[in-house]
Amino acid sequence: MINKTVKNAQEALQGVQDGMTFMLGGFGLCGIPENSIQELLRLGVKDLTCISNNAGVDDFGIGLLLQKRQVKKMISSYVGENAEFERQLLSGELEVELLPQGTLAERIRAGGAGIPAFFTPAGYGTEVGEGKESREFNGKMYLMEEWLKADFAFVKAWKGDTAGNLIYKGTARNFNPMMATAGKITVAEVEELVPAGELDPNMIHTPGIYVQRIFQGEKYEKRIEQRTVRQA
Amino acid sequence: MALDKNQIAKRISKEVKNGMYVNLGIGIPTLVANYIPEGIEVVLQSENGLLGMGPFPTEDQVDADMINAGKQTITTLPGSSIFSSADSFGMIRGEHVDLTILGAMEVSEDGDIANWKIPGKMVKGMGGAMDLVASAKNIIVAMQHTARDGSSKLLKECCLPITGLKCVRKIVTDLAVLEVVDGGFKLLERAPSVSVEDIKAATEGNLIVEGEIPEIEV
């Protein structure tokens, strides 16, 4: 079996450059590639276009890259939890393209699946549709949306094997499986890396063909945004 | 007497039928889950990739990898399933979700909805709202009938940027239950002690009143 293992985040991010387009998995702070983000901070690459459902919070996730002014453009569906983001957006330092969440997910999926465009009803008749081709099917109007691809996709899984196969846990799955398919180079970081053969092939969520480099993350903070509990 | 948020949620809960898959938006819609009557089995969809959303976890059940679309920690139930965001919106776009309940800033008499952006204020994004309203089989909106300054939020045409066109079916406000029909808002029920005249005055769009209008049971 082809071995996709690299030593650490440093090795996994070799070739990352200024001006590149990245995909970063996660929903809120759930399932984000924490170790790859730390390495992007250390490398200091800038003028980045980041495709990610959200933009982190001020002091965690993509928010850290925003603090260091490394991001030129965000392509997201919801960016509400970040004061620095707001400041940069209002001052014109940061560009943002907001997309309906399902459109964002499907554009990424399309990128990985070799589908250059598709039609969706989401956003028809709204400012999302401005400048986009629309067409009627069975009496309903749809917008044409194009695929998204990235120079690097950074995804986070629970377990992975040396062949690059991935298993996600809970709702930390979210955007990670599609993004894994849409990177020219997909970097997967996992909580537990095991030898090929140890994961049940029936349980694999992302087949290793999509993953070019895999490593076990040094540490995971897994910060919780809204800790809500009930009495036992 | 105008309904409070919990009473609006309780009234909406009566629209939830046995066996439905339901997506609840943030705010009043989330409260609907508290009022679903015993014996009614529904499956709640959370668009970040969960069907069968359970209650909040106890302290020792908290798992950073289990959250809902509001980013709150959550649990699963027997029979729950977890999937990717593409699958999640596939089931929304493919009209497999029976009912969507969400909040709104404005609704027009054609059923257009505006709930994602106020010009001049920070734009946070539409999240999944545009996908949900464009594809839901049935949409119920929970909202206040008027703004703080008394101006109507049930309009001839929306003033705020649109989230989706001609999609709202039913509206439950603090004053009334209304259905969007050809020609305007059809008044179905009124809040206790709120008159048809009060509702007419609070509705800018065309209000259709036919026969006696019963009070909402609270």
Tab-separated table of C-alpha atoms in Angstrom:
chain	number	residue	atom	x	y	z
A	1	MET	CA	0.000	0.000	0.000
A	2	ILE	CA	1.243	3.509	-0.791
A	3	ASN	CA	2.404	5.191	2.374
A	4	LYS	CA	1.118	8.779	2.731
A	5	THR	CA	2.595	9.394	6.143
A	6	VAL	CA	4.655	12.489	6.839
A	7	LYS	CA	6.404	13.232	10.132
A	8	ASN	CA	4.547	16.321	11.233
A	9	ALA	CA	2.714	19.488	10.171
A	10	GLN	CA	5.969	21.066	9.019
A	11	GLU	CA	6.594	18.319	6.488
A	12	ALA	CA	2.900	18.153	5.532
A	13	LEU	CA	2.778	21.813	4.561
A	14	GLN	CA	5.850	21.816	2.328
A	15	GLY	CA	5.137	23.799	-0.832
A	16	VAL	CA	2.656	26.168	0.763
A	17	GLN	CA	3.156	29.659	-0.689
A	18	ASP	CA	1.857	33.230	-0.556
A	19	GLY	CA	-1.270	33.848	-2.631
A	20	MET	CA	-2.510	30.260	-2.605
A	21	THR	CA	-6.102	29.082	-2.209
A	22	PHE	CA	-6.764	26.798	0.738
A	23	MET	CA	-9.731	24.827	1.968
A	24	LEU	CA	-10.001	24.351	5.710
A	25	GLY	CA	-12.455	21.829	7.148
A	26	GLY	CA	-14.701	22.401	10.130
A	27	PHE	CA	-18.008	23.860	11.243
A	28	GLY	CA	-17.437	26.591	13.781
A	29	LEU	CA	-14.487	25.257	15.758
A	30	CYS	CA	-15.667	21.651	15.422
A	31	GLY	CA	-13.416	19.487	13.247
A	32	ILE	CA	-10.906	22.170	12.266
A	33	PRO	CA	-7.321	21.280	11.257
A	34	GLU	CA	-5.740	22.815	14.359
A	35	ASN	CA	-2.181	21.669	13.706
A	36	SER	CA	-2.129	22.766	10.064
A	37	ILE	CA	-3.423	26.193	11.095
A	38	GLN	CA	-0.604	26.469	13.647
A	39	GLU	CA	1.907	25.627	10.943
A	40	LEU	CA	0.402	28.218	8.564
A	41	LEU	CA	0.876	30.761	11.366
A	42	ARG	CA	4.478	29.720	11.844
A	43	LEU	CA	5.202	29.889	8.105
A	44	GLY	CA	3.597	33.334	7.897
A	45	VAL	CA	2.359	32.817	4.323
A	46	LYS	CA	0.088	35.677	3.289
A	47	ASP	CA	-2.432	36.904	0.688
A	48	LEU	CA	-4.306	33.674	1.193
A	49	THR	CA	-7.754	32.818	-0.097
A	50	CYS	CA	-9.418	30.612	2.505
A	51	ILE	CA	-12.472	28.520	1.701
A	52	SER	CA	-14.078	27.554	4.990
A	53	ASN	CA	-17.644	27.538	6.267
A	54	ASN	CA	-16.699	29.887	9.099
A	55	ALA	CA	-13.763	32.113	10.030
A	56	GLY	CA	-13.012	30.915	13.542
A	57	VAL	CA	-13.154	33.140	16.599
A	58	ASP	CA	-10.769	35.952	17.491
A	59	ASP	CA	-8.168	33.779	19.171
A	60	PHE	CA	-8.705	30.360	17.643
A	61	GLY	CA	-9.023	28.645	14.281
A	62	ILE	CA	-8.830	30.833	11.185
A	63	GLY	CA	-9.196	33.836	13.509
A	64	LEU	CA	-5.496	33.366	14.306
A	65	LEU	CA	-4.580	33.769	10.619
A	66	LEU	CA	-6.754	36.878	10.446
A	67	GLN	CA	-4.998	38.372	13.479
A	68	LYS	CA	-1.693	38.059	11.613
A	69	ARG	CA	-3.223	39.536	8.420
A	70	GLN	CA	-2.430	36.420	6.418
A	71	VAL	CA	-5.826	36.189	4.743
A	72	LYS	CA	-6.745	38.245	1.684
A	73	LYS	CA	-10.109	36.657	0.951
A	74	MET	CA	-12.586	34.394	2.739
A	75	ILE	CA	-15.184	32.261	0.964
A	76	SER	CA	-17.673	31.255	3.682
A	77	SER	CA	-21.336	30.964	4.596
A	78	TYR	CA	-21.298	32.479	8.086
A	79	VAL	CA	-18.652	34.602	9.740
A	80	GLY	CA	-20.426	36.052	12.748
A	81	GLU	CA	-18.206	35.147	15.675
A	82	ASN	CA	-15.122	37.200	15.006
A	83	ALA	CA	-14.519	40.885	15.876
A	84	GLU	CA	-11.176	41.126	14.056
A	85	PHE	CA	-12.849	39.757	10.941
A	86	GLU	CA	-15.450	42.507	11.158
A	87	ARG	CA	-12.819	45.204	11.607
A	88	GLN	CA	-10.786	44.049	8.576
A	89	LEU	CA	-13.910	43.687	6.466
A	90	LEU	CA	-15.191	47.174	7.270
A	91	SER	CA	-11.749	48.716	6.677
A	92	GLY	CA	-11.460	47.009	3.285
A	93	GLU	CA	-8.384	44.954	4.215
A	94	LEU	CA	-10.304	41.721	3.774
A	95	GLU	CA	-12.491	40.530	0.934
A	96	VAL	CA	-15.339	38.130	1.635
A	97	GLU	CA	-17.605	36.075	-0.604
A	98	LEU	CA	-20.648	34.780	1.247
A	99	LEU	CA	-22.414	31.723	-0.132
A	100	PRO	CA	-25.390	29.653	0.996
A	101	GLN	CA	-23.999	26.819	3.094
A	102	GLY	CA	-25.359	24.049	0.875
A	103	THR	CA	-24.040	25.807	-2.226
A	104	LEU	CA	-20.608	26.056	-0.620
A	105	ALA	CA	-20.666	22.355	0.296
A	106	GLU	CA	-21.822	21.318	-3.172
A	107	ARG	CA	-19.328	23.541	-5.014
A	108	ILE	CA	-16.544	21.844	-3.082
A	109	ARG	CA	-18.023	18.410	-3.734
A	110	ALA	CA	-18.301	19.292	-7.434
A	111	GLY	CA	-14.654	20.368	-7.470
A	112	GLY	CA	-13.575	16.995	-6.199
A	113	ALA	CA	-15.970	15.054	-8.414
A	114	GLY	CA	-15.069	16.738	-11.708
A	115	ILE	CA	-18.378	18.560	-12.171
A	116	PRO	CA	-17.611	22.101	-13.389
A	117	ALA	CA	-21.056	23.518	-12.606
A	118	PHE	CA	-24.507	22.604	-11.342
A	119	PHE	CA	-27.879	24.252	-10.737
A	120	THR	CA	-29.330	24.955	-7.302
A	121	PRO	CA	-32.413	26.912	-6.223
A	122	ALA	CA	-30.605	28.417	-3.217
A	123	GLY	CA	-30.013	32.134	-3.653
A	124	TYR	CA	-32.167	32.595	-6.735
A	125	GLY	CA	-33.777	36.053	-6.596
A	126	THR	CA	-31.246	37.219	-3.982
A	127	GLU	CA	-27.990	39.118	-4.260
A	128	VAL	CA	-26.167	35.753	-4.318
A	129	GLY	CA	-27.596	35.299	-7.809
A	130	GLU	CA	-26.351	38.596	-9.211
A	131	GLY	CA	-24.240	37.984	-12.289
A	132	LYS	CA	-24.893	34.243	-12.259
A	133	GLU	CA	-26.668	32.310	-14.994
A	134	SER	CA	-30.158	31.148	-14.041
A	135	ARG	CA	-32.411	28.600	-15.699
A	136	GLU	CA	-35.867	27.148	-15.261
A	137	PHE	CA	-36.393	23.426	-14.663
A	138	ASN	CA	-39.916	22.064	-14.143
A	139	GLY	CA	-41.265	25.540	-13.459
A	140	LYS	CA	-38.731	26.424	-10.783
A	141	MET	CA	-35.781	28.785	-11.118
A	142	TYR	CA	-32.221	27.678	-10.399
A	143	LEU	CA	-28.813	29.349	-10.266
A	144	MET	CA	-25.733	27.960	-11.919
A	145	GLU	CA	-22.871	27.555	-9.453
A	146	GLU	CA	-19.334	26.515	-10.359
A	147	TRP	CA	-16.978	24.080	-8.722
A	148	LEU	CA	-14.383	25.110	-6.170
A	149	LYS	CA	-10.877	23.680	-5.954
A	150	ALA	CA	-7.873	24.499	-3.837
A	151	ASP	CA	-4.086	24.367	-3.982
A	152	PHE	CA	-4.145	22.728	-0.558
A	153	ALA	CA	-7.050	21.241	1.376
A	154	PHE	CA	-6.488	20.897	5.124
A	155	VAL	CA	-8.813	18.391	6.742
A	156	LYS	CA	-9.064	16.899	10.189
A	157	ALA	CA	-10.228	13.370	10.951
A	158	TRP	CA	-10.479	11.252	14.079
A	159	LYS	CA	-8.560	8.224	12.848
A	160	GLY	CA	-6.511	7.660	9.763
A	161	ASP	CA	-4.187	5.021	8.415
A	162	THR	CA	-0.893	5.206	6.570
A	163	ALA	CA	-2.737	4.673	3.270
A	164	GLY	CA	-4.596	7.944	3.850
A	165	ASN	CA	-7.982	6.433	4.685
A	166	LEU	CA	-9.967	8.586	7.100
A	167	ILE	CA	-12.713	8.161	9.681
A	168	TYR	CA	-14.374	11.219	11.200
A	169	LYS	CA	-16.095	11.395	14.547
A	170	GLY	CA	-19.453	12.987	15.342
A	171	THR	CA	-20.366	16.275	13.731
A	172	ALA	CA	-16.651	17.022	13.296
A	173	ARG	CA	-17.189	15.408	9.883
A	174	ASN	CA	-19.048	18.410	8.332
A	175	PHE	CA	-17.052	19.911	5.416
A	176	ASN	CA	-13.990	17.684	5.802
A	177	PRO	CA	-14.989	14.828	3.436
A	178	MET	CA	-15.732	17.121	0.479
A	179	MET	CA	-12.680	19.268	1.032
A	180	ALA	CA	-10.513	16.168	1.125
A	181	THR	CA	-11.557	15.508	-2.479
A	182	ALA	CA	-11.005	19.040	-3.803
A	183	GLY	CA	-7.403	19.837	-2.938
A	184	LYS	CA	-4.553	19.510	-5.448
A	185	ILE	CA	-2.715	18.463	-2.311
A	186	THR	CA	-4.873	17.245	0.548
A	187	VAL	CA	-3.272	17.255	3.958
A	188	ALA	CA	-5.093	15.162	6.531
A	189	GLU	CA	-4.311	15.508	10.211
A	190	VAL	CA	-5.691	12.895	12.566
A	191	GLU	CA	-5.915	12.275	16.281
A	192	GLU	CA	-4.744	8.717	15.841
A	193	LEU	CA	-2.660	7.387	12.964
A	194	VAL	CA	-2.593	3.599	12.575
A	195	PRO	CA	-0.888	1.204	10.134
A	196	ALA	CA	-2.821	0.290	6.972
A	197	GLY	CA	-4.967	-2.728	7.724
A	198	GLU	CA	-6.095	-1.678	11.173
A	199	LEU	CA	-9.151	0.267	10.043
A	200	ASP	CA	-12.174	-1.687	8.815
A	201	PRO	CA	-12.552	-0.877	5.071
A	202	ASN	CA	-16.337	-0.849	5.591
A	203	MET	CA	-16.059	2.070	7.992
A	204	ILE	CA	-13.868	4.410	5.910
A	205	HIS	CA	-15.452	7.802	5.202
A	206	THR	CA	-12.702	9.238	2.981
A	207	PRO	CA	-10.765	6.755	0.807
A	208	GLY	CA	-7.021	7.286	0.789
A	209	ILE	CA	-6.897	8.171	-2.918
A	210	TYR	CA	-7.886	11.724	-2.007
A	211	VAL	CA	-5.201	12.207	0.624
A	212	GLN	CA	-1.619	13.043	-0.378
A	213	ARG	CA	-0.146	13.561	3.093
A	214	ILE	CA	-1.267	12.369	6.501
A	215	PHE	CA	0.097	13.004	9.976
A	216	GLN	CA	-0.911	12.632	13.582
A	217	GLY	CA	-1.525	16.039	15.129
A	218	GLU	CA	0.745	16.950	18.002
A	219	LYS	CA	-2.105	18.152	20.196
A	220	TYR	CA	-5.790	19.002	19.963
A	221	GLU	CA	-7.435	21.670	22.052
A	222	LYS	CA	-10.915	21.067	20.518
A	223	ARG	CA	-12.328	24.256	21.860
A	224	ILE	CA	-16.110	24.438	22.424
A	225	GLU	CA	-17.918	27.590	21.284
A	226	GLN	CA	-21.246	27.162	23.085
A	227	ARG	CA	-20.964	24.806	26.018
A	228	THR	CA	-24.588	23.935	26.759
A	229	VAL	CA	-25.403	21.320	29.406
A	230	ARG	CA	-28.404	20.021	31.274
A	231	GLN	CA	-28.609	18.766	34.824
A	232	ALA	CA	-27.915	15.048	35.163
B	1	MET	CA	-52.607	40.015	24.825
B	2	ALA	CA	-49.702	39.400	22.476
B	3	LEU	CA	-48.007	35.995	22.667
B	4	ASP	CA	-44.549	35.709	24.168
B	5	LYS	CA	-41.781	33.689	22.520
B	6	ASN	CA	-42.694	30.488	24.311
B	7	GLN	CA	-46.355	30.826	23.381
B	8	ILE	CA	-45.404	31.359	19.730
B	9	ALA	CA	-43.241	28.218	19.919
B	10	LYS	CA	-46.061	26.274	21.574
B	11	ARG	CA	-48.524	27.290	18.837
B	12	ILE	CA	-46.051	26.257	16.116
B	13	SER	CA	-45.557	22.887	17.816
B	14	LYS	CA	-49.136	22.025	16.824
B	15	GLU	CA	-48.073	22.118	13.165
B	16	VAL	CA	-45.568	19.352	13.768
B	17	LYS	CA	-47.008	15.994	12.789
B	18	ASN	CA	-46.017	12.473	13.695
B	19	GLY	CA	-43.181	11.078	11.572
B	20	MET	CA	-41.878	14.397	10.285
B	21	TYR	CA	-38.232	15.294	9.694
B	22	VAL	CA	-37.914	18.872	10.893
B	23	ASN	CA	-35.227	21.549	10.699
B	24	LEU	CA	-35.433	24.176	13.437
B	25	GLY	CA	-33.711	27.533	13.036
B	26	ILE	CA	-32.056	29.527	15.795
B	27	GLY	CA	-34.190	31.547	18.267
B	28	ILE	CA	-37.917	30.880	18.752
B	29	PRO	CA	-37.850	27.850	16.385
B	30	THR	CA	-35.418	26.088	18.737
B	31	LEU	CA	-38.009	26.447	21.528
B	32	VAL	CA	-40.559	24.493	19.469
B	33	ALA	CA	-38.760	21.277	20.427
B	34	ASN	CA	-39.833	21.848	24.056
B	35	TYR	CA	-43.531	21.707	23.177
B	36	ILE	CA	-43.808	18.743	20.828
B	37	PRO	CA	-46.616	16.695	22.410
B	38	GLU	CA	-46.024	13.234	23.771
B	39	GLY	CA	-46.813	10.531	21.237
B	40	ILE	CA	-45.594	12.676	18.330
B	41	GLU	CA	-42.327	11.259	16.998
B	42	VAL	CA	-40.237	13.716	15.004
B	43	VAL	CA	-36.628	13.666	13.896
B	44	LEU	CA	-34.758	16.955	14.195
B	45	GLN	CA	-32.210	17.755	11.507
B	46	SER	CA	-29.189	19.880	12.323
B	47	GLU	CA	-27.686	21.104	9.066
B	48	ASN	CA	-24.088	20.661	10.178
B	49	GLY	CA	-24.687	16.939	9.669
B	50	LEU	CA	-26.965	15.277	12.209
B	51	LEU	CA	-30.389	13.649	12.039
B	52	GLY	CA	-31.926	12.820	15.380
B	53	MET	CA	-30.718	15.673	17.535
B	54	GLY	CA	-30.972	14.811	21.216
B	55	PRO	CA	-31.002	17.025	24.308
B	56	PHE	CA	-28.039	18.995	25.617
B	57	PRO	CA	-25.445	16.727	27.235
B	58	THR	CA	-24.923	16.397	30.960
B	59	GLU	CA	-21.578	17.741	32.145
B	60	ASP	CA	-19.875	14.351	31.775
B	61	GLN	CA	-21.352	13.732	28.300
B	62	VAL	CA	-19.987	16.954	26.750
B	63	ASP	CA	-18.139	16.131	23.521
B	64	ALA	CA	-16.456	18.861	21.455
B	65	ASP	CA	-17.121	16.724	18.366
B	66	MET	CA	-20.910	16.805	18.876
B	67	ILE	CA	-22.494	20.181	18.203
B	68	ASN	CA	-25.623	21.495	16.503
B	69	ALA	CA	-25.904	24.213	13.851
B	70	GLY	CA	-25.962	26.838	16.611
B	71	LYS	CA	-22.564	25.449	17.719
B	72	GLN	CA	-24.075	24.250	21.010
B	73	THR	CA	-22.953	20.946	22.483
B	74	ILE	CA	-25.571	18.306	21.817
B	75	THR	CA	-26.229	14.568	22.060
B	76	THR	CA	-27.512	11.889	19.710
B	77	LEU	CA	-30.531	9.628	20.236
B	78	PRO	CA	-31.098	5.948	19.457
B	79	GLY	CA	-31.482	5.943	15.649
B	80	SER	CA	-29.478	9.118	15.010
B	81	SER	CA	-27.216	9.411	11.998
B	82	ILE	CA	-24.266	11.647	11.133
B	83	PHE	CA	-23.175	12.745	7.674
B	84	SER	CA	-21.243	15.394	5.753
B	85	SER	CA	-22.405	18.937	4.982
B	86	ALA	CA	-22.894	17.965	1.319
B	87	ASP	CA	-25.181	15.090	2.336
B	88	SER	CA	-26.969	17.347	4.788
B	89	PHE	CA	-27.820	19.916	2.151
B	90	GLY	CA	-28.519	17.157	-0.338
B	91	MET	CA	-31.366	16.003	1.888
B	92	ILE	CA	-32.525	19.609	2.289
B	93	ARG	CA	-32.269	20.487	-1.413
B	94	GLY	CA	-33.764	17.151	-2.390
B	95	GLU	CA	-36.872	17.989	-0.327
B	96	HIS	CA	-36.487	15.082	2.054
B	97	VAL	CA	-36.927	17.354	5.078
B	98	ASP	CA	-40.670	17.764	5.708
B	99	LEU	CA	-40.796	21.000	7.637
B	100	THR	CA	-38.539	23.987	8.195
B	101	ILE	CA	-39.260	26.423	11.004
B	102	LEU	CA	-37.272	29.623	11.000
B	103	GLY	CA	-37.257	33.234	12.093
B	104	ALA	CA	-37.685	36.257	9.831
B	105	MET	CA	-37.145	39.988	9.867
B	106	GLU	CA	-39.718	40.538	7.091
B	107	VAL	CA	-42.177	38.478	5.058
B	108	SER	CA	-44.040	39.736	1.997
B	109	GLU	CA	-47.607	38.898	0.973
B	110	ASP	CA	-46.132	36.771	-1.854
B	111	GLY	CA	-44.282	34.670	0.719
B	112	ASP	CA	-40.847	36.226	0.149
B	113	ILE	CA	-38.652	36.158	3.238
B	114	ALA	CA	-35.828	38.426	4.416
B	115	ASN	CA	-33.805	37.244	7.387
B	116	TRP	CA	-30.083	37.388	6.687
B	117	LYS	CA	-28.817	40.899	6.226
B	118	ILE	CA	-29.439	44.462	7.374
B	119	PRO	CA	-27.684	46.961	5.085
B	120	GLY	CA	-25.210	49.112	6.989
B	121	LYS	CA	-24.834	46.548	9.755
B	122	MET	CA	-22.235	43.817	9.968
B	123	VAL	CA	-23.022	41.064	7.506
B	124	LYS	CA	-22.598	37.719	9.170
B	125	GLY	CA	-23.764	35.557	6.297
B	126	MET	CA	-26.754	33.469	5.363
B	127	GLY	CA	-25.468	30.146	6.667
B	128	GLY	CA	-27.968	27.523	5.557
B	129	ALA	CA	-31.006	29.818	5.420
B	130	MET	CA	-31.065	30.323	1.638
B	131	ASP	CA	-30.755	26.600	0.953
B	132	LEU	CA	-33.514	25.812	3.461
B	133	VAL	CA	-36.044	28.349	2.170
B	134	ALA	CA	-35.361	27.527	-1.482
B	135	SER	CA	-36.115	23.832	-1.067
B	136	ALA	CA	-38.310	23.202	1.975
B	137	LYS	CA	-41.624	21.472	1.278
B	138	ASN	CA	-43.230	23.470	4.063
B	139	ILE	CA	-41.921	26.570	5.801
B	140	ILE	CA	-43.354	28.078	8.958
B	141	VAL	CA	-42.007	31.404	10.097
B	142	ALA	CA	-41.867	32.514	13.732
B	143	MET	CA	-41.600	36.276	14.073
B	144	GLN	CA	-42.769	39.455	15.738
B	145	HIS	CA	-45.637	41.089	13.862
B	146	THR	CA	-44.159	44.584	14.131
B	147	ALA	CA	-40.782	46.200	14.744
B	148	ARG	CA	-40.060	48.066	18.000
B	149	ASP	CA	-41.166	51.341	16.387
B	150	GLY	CA	-44.522	49.751	15.550
B	151	SER	CA	-43.890	49.397	11.807
B	152	SER	CA	-45.186	46.208	10.216
B	153	LYS	CA	-42.928	43.291	9.329
B	154	LEU	CA	-45.654	41.682	7.201
B	155	LEU	CA	-45.290	43.730	4.059
B	156	LYS	CA	-46.442	44.104	0.472
B	157	GLU	CA	-42.801	43.709	-0.529
B	158	CYS	CA	-39.729	43.073	1.580
B	159	CYS	CA	-37.443	46.089	2.041
B	160	LEU	CA	-34.463	44.135	3.367
B	161	PRO	CA	-32.297	41.905	1.144
B	162	ILE	CA	-34.223	38.772	0.224
B	163	THR	CA	-33.346	35.294	1.500
B	164	GLY	CA	-35.800	33.491	-0.769
B	165	LEU	CA	-38.779	34.154	-3.029
B	166	LYS	CA	-42.359	32.873	-2.633
B	167	CYS	CA	-41.521	30.229	-0.092
B	168	VAL	CA	-43.276	30.972	3.216
B	169	ARG	CA	-46.508	29.029	3.807
B	170	LYS	CA	-47.487	29.896	7.340
B	171	ILE	CA	-46.557	32.599	9.844
B	172	VAL	CA	-47.010	32.602	13.599
B	173	THR	CA	-46.460	36.025	15.152
B	174	ASP	CA	-47.090	37.463	18.603
B	175	LEU	CA	-50.475	38.653	17.287
B	176	ALA	CA	-51.739	36.072	14.813
B	177	VAL	CA	-51.483	32.880	12.791
B	178	LEU	CA	-51.562	33.588	9.074
B	179	GLU	CA	-51.339	31.624	5.854
B	180	VAL	CA	-49.775	33.006	2.699
B	181	VAL	CA	-52.348	32.588	-0.096
B	182	ASP	CA	-52.897	34.165	-3.500
B	183	GLY	CA	-53.589	37.809	-2.787
B	184	GLY	CA	-52.070	38.177	0.646
B	185	PHE	CA	-51.966	37.043	4.266
B	186	LYS	CA	-55.021	35.014	5.226
B	187	LEU	CA	-55.812	35.460	8.907
B	188	LEU	CA	-56.405	32.092	10.582
B	189	GLU	CA	-56.203	32.807	14.321
B	190	ARG	CA	-55.644	35.792	16.556
B	191	ALA	CA	-53.897	36.122	19.909
B	192	PRO	CA	-56.243	36.255	22.920
B	193	SER	CA	-57.953	39.639	23.232
B	194	VAL	CA	-56.233	40.935	20.072
B	195	SER	CA	-58.876	42.168	17.627
B	196	VAL	CA	-58.961	41.700	13.872
B	197	GLU	CA	-58.697	45.496	13.651
B	198	ASP	CA	-55.485	45.436	15.720
B	199	ILE	CA	-54.005	42.849	13.364
B	200	LYS	CA	-55.128	44.797	10.289
B	201	ALA	CA	-53.420	47.894	11.663
B	202	ALA	CA	-50.210	45.936	12.290
B	203	THR	CA	-50.145	44.357	8.809
B	204	GLU	CA	-48.929	46.438	5.860
B	205	GLY	CA	-49.519	43.692	3.296
B	206	ASN	CA	-53.034	42.719	2.240
B	207	LEU	CA	-54.846	40.946	5.088
B	208	ILE	CA	-57.603	38.548	4.079
B	209	VAL	CA	-60.280	38.038	6.734
B	210	GLU	CA	-63.046	35.511	6.132
B	211	GLY	CA	-65.692	34.807	8.767
B	212	GLU	CA	-65.107	34.564	12.492
B	213	ILE	CA	-61.441	34.411	13.492
B	214	PRO	CA	-60.868	32.133	16.501
B	215	GLU	CA	-58.410	32.912	19.276
B	216	ILE	CA	-55.134	31.016	19.563
B	217	GLU	CA	-55.237	28.467	22.366
B	218	VAL	CA	-52.443	29.311	24.786
